[in-house]
XYZ file of C-alpha atoms in Angstrom:
617
model
C -1.642 -53.603 54.197
C -4.389 -51.882 52.382
C -5.868 -48.978 53.626
C -9.547 -49.198 54.787
C -12.009 -47.721 52.035
C -14.958 -45.875 53.632
C -18.185 -47.267 51.731
C -19.473 -43.511 52.539
C -16.747 -41.756 50.666
C -17.022 -44.187 47.852
C -20.861 -43.721 47.153
C -20.156 -39.458 47.373
C -17.534 -39.999 44.474
C -19.749 -42.295 42.739
C -22.960 -39.554 42.688
C -20.460 -36.761 41.992
C -19.333 -38.704 38.743
C -22.561 -39.204 37.683
C -23.180 -35.592 38.396
C -20.539 -34.242 36.203
C -21.370 -36.787 33.488
C -24.901 -35.851 33.143
C -24.027 -32.425 33.335
C -21.649 -32.789 30.318
C -24.304 -34.617 28.657
C -26.727 -31.543 28.788
C -24.040 -29.266 27.940
C -23.389 -30.907 24.554
C -26.739 -31.846 23.877
C -27.556 -27.888 24.325
C -24.769 -26.960 22.361
C -25.341 -29.243 19.160
C -29.070 -27.995 19.321
C -27.593 -24.457 19.158
C -25.394 -25.367 16.274
C -28.006 -26.958 14.005
C -30.429 -24.018 14.864
C -28.297 -21.665 12.903
C -28.549 -18.801 15.908
C -25.864 -16.531 15.537
C -24.439 -17.966 12.034
C -21.520 -19.844 13.464
C -22.706 -23.351 13.788
C -20.220 -25.004 11.324
C -17.678 -22.730 12.021
C -18.130 -23.577 15.912
C -17.782 -26.897 15.433
C -14.262 -26.770 13.288
C -12.866 -24.539 15.950
C -14.187 -27.314 18.524
C -11.857 -29.914 17.204
C -8.862 -27.794 17.236
C -8.059 -28.452 20.627
C -7.535 -25.974 23.631
C -5.780 -23.363 21.593
C -8.578 -21.930 19.241
C -6.892 -19.304 17.537
C -3.782 -21.350 16.111
C -4.835 -23.233 12.726
C -2.557 -26.288 13.017
C -3.467 -27.315 9.033
C -2.474 -23.865 7.654
C 1.156 -23.626 6.987
C 2.622 -19.954 6.671
C 5.997 -20.507 6.236
C 7.761 -20.395 2.487
C 8.618 -23.550 0.576
C 9.603 -21.723 -2.958
C 7.114 -24.688 -4.258
C 4.927 -27.644 -3.721
C 2.202 -28.283 -1.031
C 1.722 -26.049 1.447
C -0.797 -27.956 3.612
C -4.441 -29.056 3.428
C -8.333 -27.701 3.717
C -10.407 -28.436 6.230
C -13.333 -29.681 3.861
C -13.482 -31.855 0.912
C -16.087 -29.922 -1.113
C -14.598 -29.678 -4.968
C -15.504 -27.090 -7.361
C -13.738 -26.164 -10.899
C -10.757 -24.275 -10.642
C -9.855 -21.574 -12.165
C -7.468 -22.282 -15.095
C -3.878 -20.421 -15.159
C -3.505 -17.450 -17.744
C -0.974 -17.933 -20.478
C 2.571 -17.264 -19.745
C 2.782 -13.826 -21.371
C 0.535 -12.348 -18.833
C 3.165 -13.104 -16.029
C 3.727 -9.280 -15.128
C 0.145 -8.045 -16.207
C -1.339 -4.881 -14.983
C -4.626 -4.632 -16.318
C -4.948 -0.883 -15.871
C -1.778 -0.044 -17.416
C -1.678 -2.479 -20.091
C 1.317 -1.749 -22.718
C -0.745 -2.633 -25.817
C -3.774 -1.060 -24.660
C -1.727 2.052 -23.794
C -0.626 2.496 -27.195
C -4.002 3.209 -28.621
C -4.252 6.330 -26.557
C -2.886 9.736 -27.005
C 0.538 10.451 -26.359
C 0.088 14.131 -25.222
C 0.281 15.198 -21.291
C 1.108 11.418 -20.818
C -2.586 10.267 -21.389
C -1.321 7.048 -22.696
C 0.569 6.157 -19.465
C -2.211 7.169 -17.126
C -4.601 4.400 -15.956
C -6.959 2.523 -18.683
C -8.882 -0.192 -17.424
C -10.508 -2.793 -19.325
C -14.090 -3.192 -19.795
C -16.109 -5.791 -18.094
C -16.238 -7.964 -21.217
C -12.261 -7.747 -21.678
C -11.644 -8.787 -18.032
C -9.159 -11.608 -17.382
C -10.546 -14.260 -15.388
C -7.967 -16.400 -14.737
C -4.769 -16.678 -12.817
C -1.807 -15.032 -13.429
C 1.374 -17.335 -13.121
C 4.534 -16.387 -11.400
C 7.977 -16.921 -13.667
C 9.604 -19.911 -13.830
C 12.175 -20.175 -10.988
C 10.245 -17.516 -8.739
C 11.389 -17.450 -4.837
C 10.245 -15.846 -1.952
C 12.176 -12.141 -1.545
C 15.201 -11.707 0.684
C 14.169 -10.463 4.185
C 14.407 -6.677 4.734
C 16.865 -5.422 4.781
C 18.989 -7.390 2.832
C 15.886 -7.119 0.061
C 17.353 -3.206 -0.268
C 20.305 -4.403 -1.811
C 19.484 -7.640 -3.325
C 16.510 -8.987 -5.776
C 16.197 -12.473 -7.032
C 16.922 -12.373 -10.902
C 14.100 -14.811 -11.569
C 11.589 -12.733 -9.793
C 11.732 -9.476 -12.224
C 14.205 -11.211 -15.402
C 14.534 -7.794 -16.887
C 18.345 -6.707 -17.490
C 17.639 -3.518 -19.617
C 18.273 -1.114 -16.675
C 21.467 -2.679 -16.075
C 22.766 -1.851 -19.258
C 20.616 1.791 -19.695
C 21.776 2.905 -16.084
C 25.117 1.280 -15.824
C 27.047 4.526 -15.183
C 24.589 5.778 -12.486
C 24.807 2.869 -10.361
C 21.057 2.092 -10.280
C 21.396 -1.915 -10.824
C 23.872 -4.428 -11.455
C 23.271 -8.016 -12.191
C 25.635 -10.806 -10.328
C 24.744 -14.355 -11.023
C 20.850 -15.403 -10.144
C 20.584 -11.747 -8.673
C 20.054 -7.982 -9.287
C 22.228 -5.836 -7.002
C 21.146 -1.988 -6.027
C 24.125 -0.468 -5.038
C 21.772 2.708 -3.886
C 22.895 4.814 -6.447
C 20.622 7.046 -8.945
C 21.143 9.404 -11.909
C 21.615 12.655 -9.725
C 23.223 10.443 -7.039
C 25.552 7.872 -8.351
C 27.844 7.762 -5.035
C 24.827 6.784 -3.425
C 21.402 7.775 -1.902
C 22.850 8.056 1.874
C 25.185 10.691 0.824
C 22.792 12.427 -1.039
C 20.229 12.674 1.673
C 22.813 13.681 4.006
C 22.992 16.546 2.016
C 19.312 17.141 2.049
C 19.174 16.582 5.633
C 21.323 19.808 6.158
C 18.481 21.755 5.231
C 15.166 19.760 5.870
C 14.752 17.949 9.377
C 14.535 14.807 8.202
C 16.279 13.157 11.037
C 14.163 14.510 14.161
C 10.581 13.053 13.243
C 9.440 16.694 11.409
C 9.537 14.728 8.104
C 7.648 11.316 8.249
C 5.416 10.684 4.673
C 7.773 11.952 1.361
C 6.309 11.760 -2.440
C 8.885 10.474 -5.140
C 7.790 11.499 -8.241
C 9.533 9.559 -11.225
C 11.074 7.215 -8.622
C 13.163 4.895 -10.868
C 13.903 1.919 -8.918
C 13.225 3.851 -5.739
C 16.570 3.872 -3.935
C 15.842 7.180 -2.560
C 12.741 6.046 -0.528
C 14.692 2.894 0.217
C 17.272 4.561 1.982
C 14.986 7.019 3.599
C 13.286 4.386 5.814
C 16.283 3.877 7.337
C 16.174 7.182 8.990
C 12.223 6.315 9.709
C 10.882 8.323 6.469
C 8.175 6.470 4.679
C 8.477 7.473 1.176
C 5.368 6.736 -1.656
C 7.340 6.283 -4.743
C 5.552 6.353 -8.195
C 6.568 5.933 -11.726
C 5.064 4.739 -14.988
C 5.108 1.596 -16.672
C 7.015 2.443 -19.739
C 10.358 1.818 -21.441
C 12.203 1.862 -18.318
C 10.807 -2.030 -17.805
C 9.937 -3.015 -14.028
C 10.918 0.195 -12.250
C 8.021 -0.303 -10.084
C 8.391 -3.875 -9.917
C 11.834 -3.660 -8.516
C 11.190 -0.959 -5.879
C 8.348 -3.635 -4.580
C 10.520 -6.482 -5.090
C 13.007 -4.706 -2.896
C 10.158 -4.040 0.074
C 9.923 -0.408 -0.910
C 6.757 1.339 -1.034
C 5.445 2.002 -4.717
C 2.678 2.139 -7.163
C 2.446 2.699 -10.936
C 1.922 6.349 -11.812
C 2.378 9.365 -13.627
C 1.763 13.124 -13.454
C -0.235 13.521 -16.709
C -3.864 15.210 -17.017
C -5.494 13.397 -13.749
C -4.854 14.200 -10.268
C -2.805 12.066 -7.952
C -4.507 9.300 -5.529
C -3.666 11.022 -2.724
C -5.304 13.817 -0.074
C -4.550 17.155 0.066
C -1.769 18.485 2.626
C -0.463 14.543 2.610
C 3.307 14.685 2.303
C 5.751 16.273 4.653
C 8.435 16.534 1.622
C 8.077 15.646 -2.163
C 11.424 14.828 -4.516
C 12.046 14.998 -8.101
C 15.300 13.734 -9.375
C 15.673 13.796 -13.240
C 11.885 13.050 -13.010
C 11.394 14.194 -16.442
C 8.228 15.894 -15.268
C 7.719 19.301 -17.134
C 7.212 21.481 -14.312
C 6.772 24.664 -16.451
C 4.208 23.364 -18.689
C 0.463 23.636 -18.789
C 0.743 26.785 -16.550
C 1.760 25.223 -13.825
C -0.253 22.701 -13.508
C 2.006 20.021 -12.274
C 3.385 21.742 -9.642
C 0.124 23.183 -8.318
C -0.975 19.555 -8.162
C 2.439 18.652 -6.018
C 1.436 22.062 -4.084
C -2.264 20.322 -3.299
C -0.921 17.338 -2.078
C 2.269 19.099 0.115
C 1.500 19.758 3.631
C 1.546 23.518 4.825
C 5.358 24.203 5.642
C 6.309 21.123 3.783
C 9.555 20.910 1.457
C 10.014 20.386 -2.745
C 13.335 19.036 -3.954
C 14.383 19.332 -7.498
C 17.549 17.836 -8.414
C 18.786 17.982 -11.984
C 18.046 20.029 -15.019
C 17.210 23.196 -15.214
C 18.788 23.960 -11.906
C 22.295 25.802 -11.883
C 22.070 25.340 -15.475
C 24.533 28.314 -15.756
C 27.150 25.587 -15.005
C 25.901 22.495 -16.141
C 24.361 23.076 -19.596
C 27.247 21.465 -21.369
C 27.513 18.329 -19.582
C 23.608 18.081 -20.136
C 24.119 18.717 -23.299
C 21.105 20.739 -23.703
C 20.981 24.408 -25.200
C 21.266 27.160 -22.542
C 18.407 29.140 -23.793
C 16.038 26.531 -23.241
C 17.404 25.506 -19.594
C 17.108 29.185 -18.701
C 13.560 29.254 -19.960
C 12.934 26.186 -18.104
C 13.936 27.525 -14.699
C 12.241 30.929 -15.150
C 8.901 29.498 -15.502
C 9.654 27.178 -12.370
C 10.601 30.358 -10.353
C 7.344 32.145 -11.225
C 5.144 29.439 -10.358
C 6.541 28.893 -7.036
C 6.628 32.466 -6.411
C 2.733 32.212 -7.148
C 2.862 29.002 -4.781
C 4.405 31.163 -2.446
C 7.175 28.954 -1.396
C 10.261 30.332 -0.204
C 13.619 28.835 -1.918
C 15.310 27.614 1.036
C 18.697 26.241 -0.945
C 20.609 26.020 -4.160
C 23.592 24.218 -5.058
C 25.128 22.071 -7.610
C 22.171 20.518 -8.931
C 19.664 20.508 -5.958
C 17.395 23.180 -5.144
C 14.949 23.050 -2.102
C 11.584 25.156 -1.608
C 9.456 25.504 1.456
C 5.818 25.788 1.306
C 3.935 28.594 3.583
C 2.462 27.290 6.900
C -0.633 29.376 6.086
C -2.437 31.865 3.553
C -1.757 34.842 5.813
C 1.927 34.824 4.974
C 1.004 35.136 1.334
C -1.690 37.645 1.318
C -0.025 39.818 -2.064
C -0.662 36.621 -4.419
C -4.823 36.811 -3.664
C -4.493 40.408 -5.538
C -2.284 38.616 -8.627
C -4.107 38.414 -11.794
C -2.433 35.402 -12.275
C -3.152 33.192 -9.315
C -6.324 31.018 -9.761
C -7.724 29.190 -7.047
C -9.561 25.772 -7.015
C -12.800 25.019 -4.947
C -11.936 24.433 -1.804
C -14.554 21.628 -1.266
C -12.750 19.802 -4.238
C -9.171 19.091 -2.736
C -9.874 15.600 -1.817
C -11.846 14.708 -4.559
C -9.456 13.013 -7.022
C -10.318 9.757 -7.954
C -10.299 10.466 -12.041
C -11.362 13.689 -11.781
C -8.675 16.324 -14.049
C -5.857 18.060 -12.776
C -6.446 22.201 -13.513
C -4.136 25.107 -13.288
C -5.441 26.233 -10.126
C -4.166 26.845 -6.191
C -5.721 24.679 -3.805
C -6.351 26.946 -0.666
C -5.281 26.774 2.814
C -7.530 25.954 5.488
C -8.322 29.174 7.532
C -6.313 30.004 10.328
C -6.429 32.450 13.574
C -3.045 33.893 13.676
C -0.211 34.464 11.644
C 1.705 31.714 13.101
C -0.657 28.981 13.033
C -0.462 26.134 10.554
C -3.262 25.597 8.135
C -4.741 22.283 8.820
C -3.340 21.644 11.928
C 0.337 21.214 13.010
C 1.245 17.697 13.735
C 3.515 15.859 16.332
C 6.924 14.206 15.238
C 6.622 11.176 14.624
C 6.424 8.292 16.249
C 3.982 10.439 18.505
C 1.930 11.448 15.906
C 1.106 7.786 15.119
C -1.822 8.008 18.137
C -1.889 11.736 18.781
C -5.395 12.967 18.005
C -5.132 13.802 14.053
C -6.150 17.503 12.996
C -8.682 16.439 10.588
C -10.349 14.769 13.574
C -10.008 17.571 16.048
C -10.994 19.686 13.822
C -14.433 17.761 13.291
C -13.507 17.751 9.533
C -14.391 14.175 9.205
C -18.177 13.612 9.875
C -19.087 11.058 11.881
C -15.677 10.502 13.461
C -15.078 12.342 16.955
C -11.744 12.277 19.187
C -13.703 9.341 21.191
C -14.660 7.296 18.361
C -10.855 7.601 17.110
C -9.613 6.444 20.561
C -12.304 3.573 20.687
C -10.875 2.852 17.239
C -7.250 2.449 17.841
C -8.468 -0.037 21.034
C -10.654 -2.189 18.463
C -7.552 -2.524 16.190
C -5.204 -3.390 18.771
C -7.449 -6.093 19.625
C -7.741 -7.391 16.378
C -4.086 -7.011 15.481
C -3.405 -9.309 18.807
C -5.828 -11.813 17.559
C -4.033 -11.761 14.193
C -0.956 -12.698 15.914
C -2.212 -15.591 17.203
C -3.759 -16.860 14.326
C -0.380 -16.147 12.463
C 2.659 -16.254 14.538
C 5.027 -14.892 11.387
C 3.100 -11.600 11.356
C 6.102 -9.769 13.741
C 9.008 -11.635 12.187
C 9.521 -10.061 9.013
C 8.025 -12.717 6.800
C 5.747 -10.063 5.351
C 7.189 -6.904 4.673
C 4.950 -5.584 1.885
C 1.352 -5.583 3.603
C -2.124 -4.272 1.966
C -4.819 -2.863 4.213
C -7.892 -2.899 1.632
C -10.139 -0.905 3.265
C -8.064 0.908 5.678
C -10.368 2.976 7.620
C -8.683 5.417 10.124
C -5.534 3.384 9.825
C -5.855 1.430 12.970
C -4.837 -1.800 11.423
C -1.660 -0.038 10.132
C -0.652 1.854 13.226
C -0.970 -1.242 15.235
C 1.145 -3.366 13.281
C 3.836 -0.377 12.689
C 7.243 -1.551 12.822
C 10.502 -1.203 11.197
C 10.259 -4.891 9.714
C 7.126 -3.624 7.500
C 5.147 -1.122 5.770
C 1.407 -0.970 4.925
C -0.324 0.518 1.631
C -3.701 1.729 3.273
C -6.041 1.508 0.654
C -9.243 3.899 0.926
C -11.879 2.903 -1.397
C -13.604 5.469 -3.196
C -17.037 4.199 -2.138
C -15.978 4.681 1.167
C -18.987 6.348 3.353
C -16.542 8.559 4.864
C -12.802 10.389 3.492
C -10.421 8.876 5.816
C -6.928 9.231 3.942
C -5.943 12.803 5.189
C -6.344 11.263 8.777
C -4.056 8.602 7.896
C -1.243 10.428 6.211
C -1.760 12.958 9.660
C -1.027 10.070 11.705
C 2.301 9.062 9.612
C 1.235 6.714 7.625
C 0.713 6.114 3.624
C -1.688 5.305 1.613
C -3.879 5.664 -1.748
C -7.409 5.757 -3.082
C -8.860 3.104 -4.924
C -11.876 1.336 -6.450
C -11.869 -2.268 -5.926
C -14.004 -2.862 -8.925
C -10.805 -2.101 -11.174
C -7.274 -3.347 -11.194
C -4.611 -1.943 -8.390
C -1.814 0.073 -9.813
C 0.933 -2.472 -9.440
C 2.689 -5.474 -10.439
C 1.247 -8.696 -9.896
C 3.111 -10.728 -7.102
C 4.030 -7.613 -5.115
C 2.126 -7.957 -1.605
C 2.789 -10.502 1.186
C 0.221 -10.152 3.355
C -3.355 -8.570 2.238
C -6.353 -7.839 5.116
C -9.272 -7.229 3.796
C -11.846 -5.890 6.419
C -15.402 -5.440 5.237
C -14.257 -5.018 1.731
C -16.709 -7.751 0.387
C -19.876 -5.911 2.425
C -18.623 -2.726 1.047
C -18.605 -3.917 -2.686
C -21.988 -5.877 -2.096
C -23.904 -5.282 -5.855
C -21.285 -2.938 -7.291
C -18.981 -5.660 -8.845
C -18.554 -9.017 -8.631
C -16.991 -10.859 -5.961
C -15.044 -13.104 -8.192
C -12.948 -10.129 -9.627
C -12.088 -8.548 -6.663
C -10.773 -11.706 -5.636
C -9.051 -12.230 -8.815
C -6.928 -9.328 -8.234
C -6.149 -10.169 -4.723
C -4.820 -13.217 -6.507
C -2.622 -10.852 -8.789
C -0.833 -8.897 -6.150
C -0.280 -11.457 -3.459
C 2.798 -13.083 -3.719
C 3.048 -17.267 -3.932
C 2.711 -18.500 -0.286
C 1.470 -14.844 0.902
C -1.562 -14.699 3.300
C -4.753 -12.944 3.446
C -6.606 -12.053 6.508
C -10.578 -11.159 5.791
C -13.098 -9.984 8.195
C -16.275 -9.674 7.507
C -19.977 -11.260 7.991
C -20.135 -15.023 8.178
C -22.795 -15.427 5.186
C -20.374 -13.261 2.861
C -17.026 -15.251 4.080
C -18.787 -18.342 3.268
C -19.164 -17.023 -0.372
C -15.571 -15.786 -0.228
C -14.520 -19.141 0.688
C -16.318 -21.110 -2.198
C -14.412 -19.051 -4.565
C -10.870 -18.775 -3.086
C -11.297 -22.783 -2.823
C -11.001 -22.341 -6.649
C -7.880 -20.012 -6.870
C -5.430 -22.494 -5.425
C -5.787 -21.354 -2.219
C -5.870 -22.644 1.039
C -8.308 -21.419 3.725
C -9.736 -21.793 7.007
C -12.579 -19.939 8.733
C -12.295 -19.236 12.652
C -14.727 -17.160 15.141
C -14.438 -13.482 16.182
C -12.069 -13.260 19.043
C -15.042 -12.149 21.060
C -16.553 -15.586 20.467
C -18.525 -17.970 18.196
C -21.828 -15.810 18.697
C -20.265 -12.420 17.123
C -21.659 -13.202 13.526
C -18.589 -10.987 12.143
C -15.795 -14.058 11.375
C -12.564 -14.455 10.320
C -11.216 -16.365 7.225
C -7.319 -17.107 6.838
C -6.111 -17.837 3.762
C -2.731 -18.949 2.053
C -1.866 -19.021 -1.596
C 0.215 -22.031 -2.957
C 3.184 -22.038 -4.627
C 3.057 -22.715 -8.216
C 4.915 -21.005 -11.946
C 4.339 -21.341 -15.252
C 3.749 -24.706 -16.705
C 2.267 -25.877 -13.362
C -1.300 -26.276 -15.130
C -2.807 -28.794 -12.370
C -6.326 -27.257 -11.825
C -6.373 -27.721 -8.230
C -9.998 -27.465 -6.672
C -8.965 -26.996 -3.786
C -10.224 -28.049 -0.409
């Protein structure tokens, strides 16, 4: 028997339904009017996000997975534009500011020809650098430490030239890196064990390291398992692709040389510096190169010299060099390190280790030495295209003989979020301890939003990550993981010089001007983060040129996260659709009324010969 229906109840439910429908109509009318008004600059973006369904942060039509070729998804609008052409195949490994042909037109004295020489505006390439035939996504870490696909860097010369030194071997379709080096043919691990008997590598005291003339960066590669992050550099020279191999292995590295220009790092940056047969003439130019290492070495930091001329009396025959020449070379080095007030801690076999003093009070005698010339203290971090000089960078002042100049650092990982000494001392204008703590909270929130957008961020899919405008390093700190590392770039035109703070946190990075090419090979970064970059460089150089450089250094199927004002990102989106990138604009995590938006993009897979111009959606 059917239950009785109360007429009054029916009328009540009907009234409620009408009220809900009217309410929804009013809401969508107001929403539509707001979108058409342009208020908040988020009209079309909000509409697209609304279409995505309940989870507005998940981008269903952008595919972050790797395929090694083919289509990686479609874009969210159909407007077409003429795409950029592919560069000729000879530019596959083009490095604009270290171009081999251009380098040969500069003097060889003091390695000037191996320094940065960027093309003028009318000579810049405005085409897309192709990947070589057969290019594949690198192996995940830690397998990538030991194996690199041959197709990604098809250069066999080092397998012959360095065969007995165990640098690199060619096996089938991969290169194998056994972990050897010129000074450690038995492996980097054993070599590091020897260093660790003197240097506190294992307890977090040493976190940042500099490897000068790094080869294929095996020293840096094997330090990673000990929670030490090494910045490796080497020139682009006859040892073809050594820095490229390092980055393919997932090891931090840049193209660079100790020549006449200061290194692109702040003062007091590194806990440890290393030279293993790096062929740098340390005693030349009145000790200028050692003085530059002293500038970037933290008070109390260590310098390792492995190879000639150490212990020359026992080794000159095997090195096939005159003992008089080696003796003079070591004499010059010893004279300079004495001037720098470094203390020799170890000398055995072919290895010597010195430690830098913790402050100037422990080295008062050198101020009376007529051979000691001091640089102006104000210029210690002013390095971009600045000439090196044979002068000693002064220590920051201390209040007691036991105080560490510039401030004592916590061991890692505690120092990642501890107040950096440069901030505690007020050395960074406009940045207080409170500002720093708020910045950390902000970037933890932003990175959590990124993780919802791209769920592959924490999986190891992205090993080599770049932050193009790093600020205080909050993005890198929030991402910190053994699965990845971040190259923190502080633009030379930034309002504040914060790279020293980044190093004090136990992170690494460089100064750079994004109007020029970065000192790396093509296809060396898996993920690029660009926060406020295009607002910063507005009216400084062409947006198109910065984006083409990003394309050059981004791997096929690599991802980019832009964060900027919406009107800036609309312009960016119009250009990247011509670059064989798929992109999607979404709202700030705080909602559509915030004018700062996020644009995420994925570079399509294509190689030499894939000349179809994609006028990407």
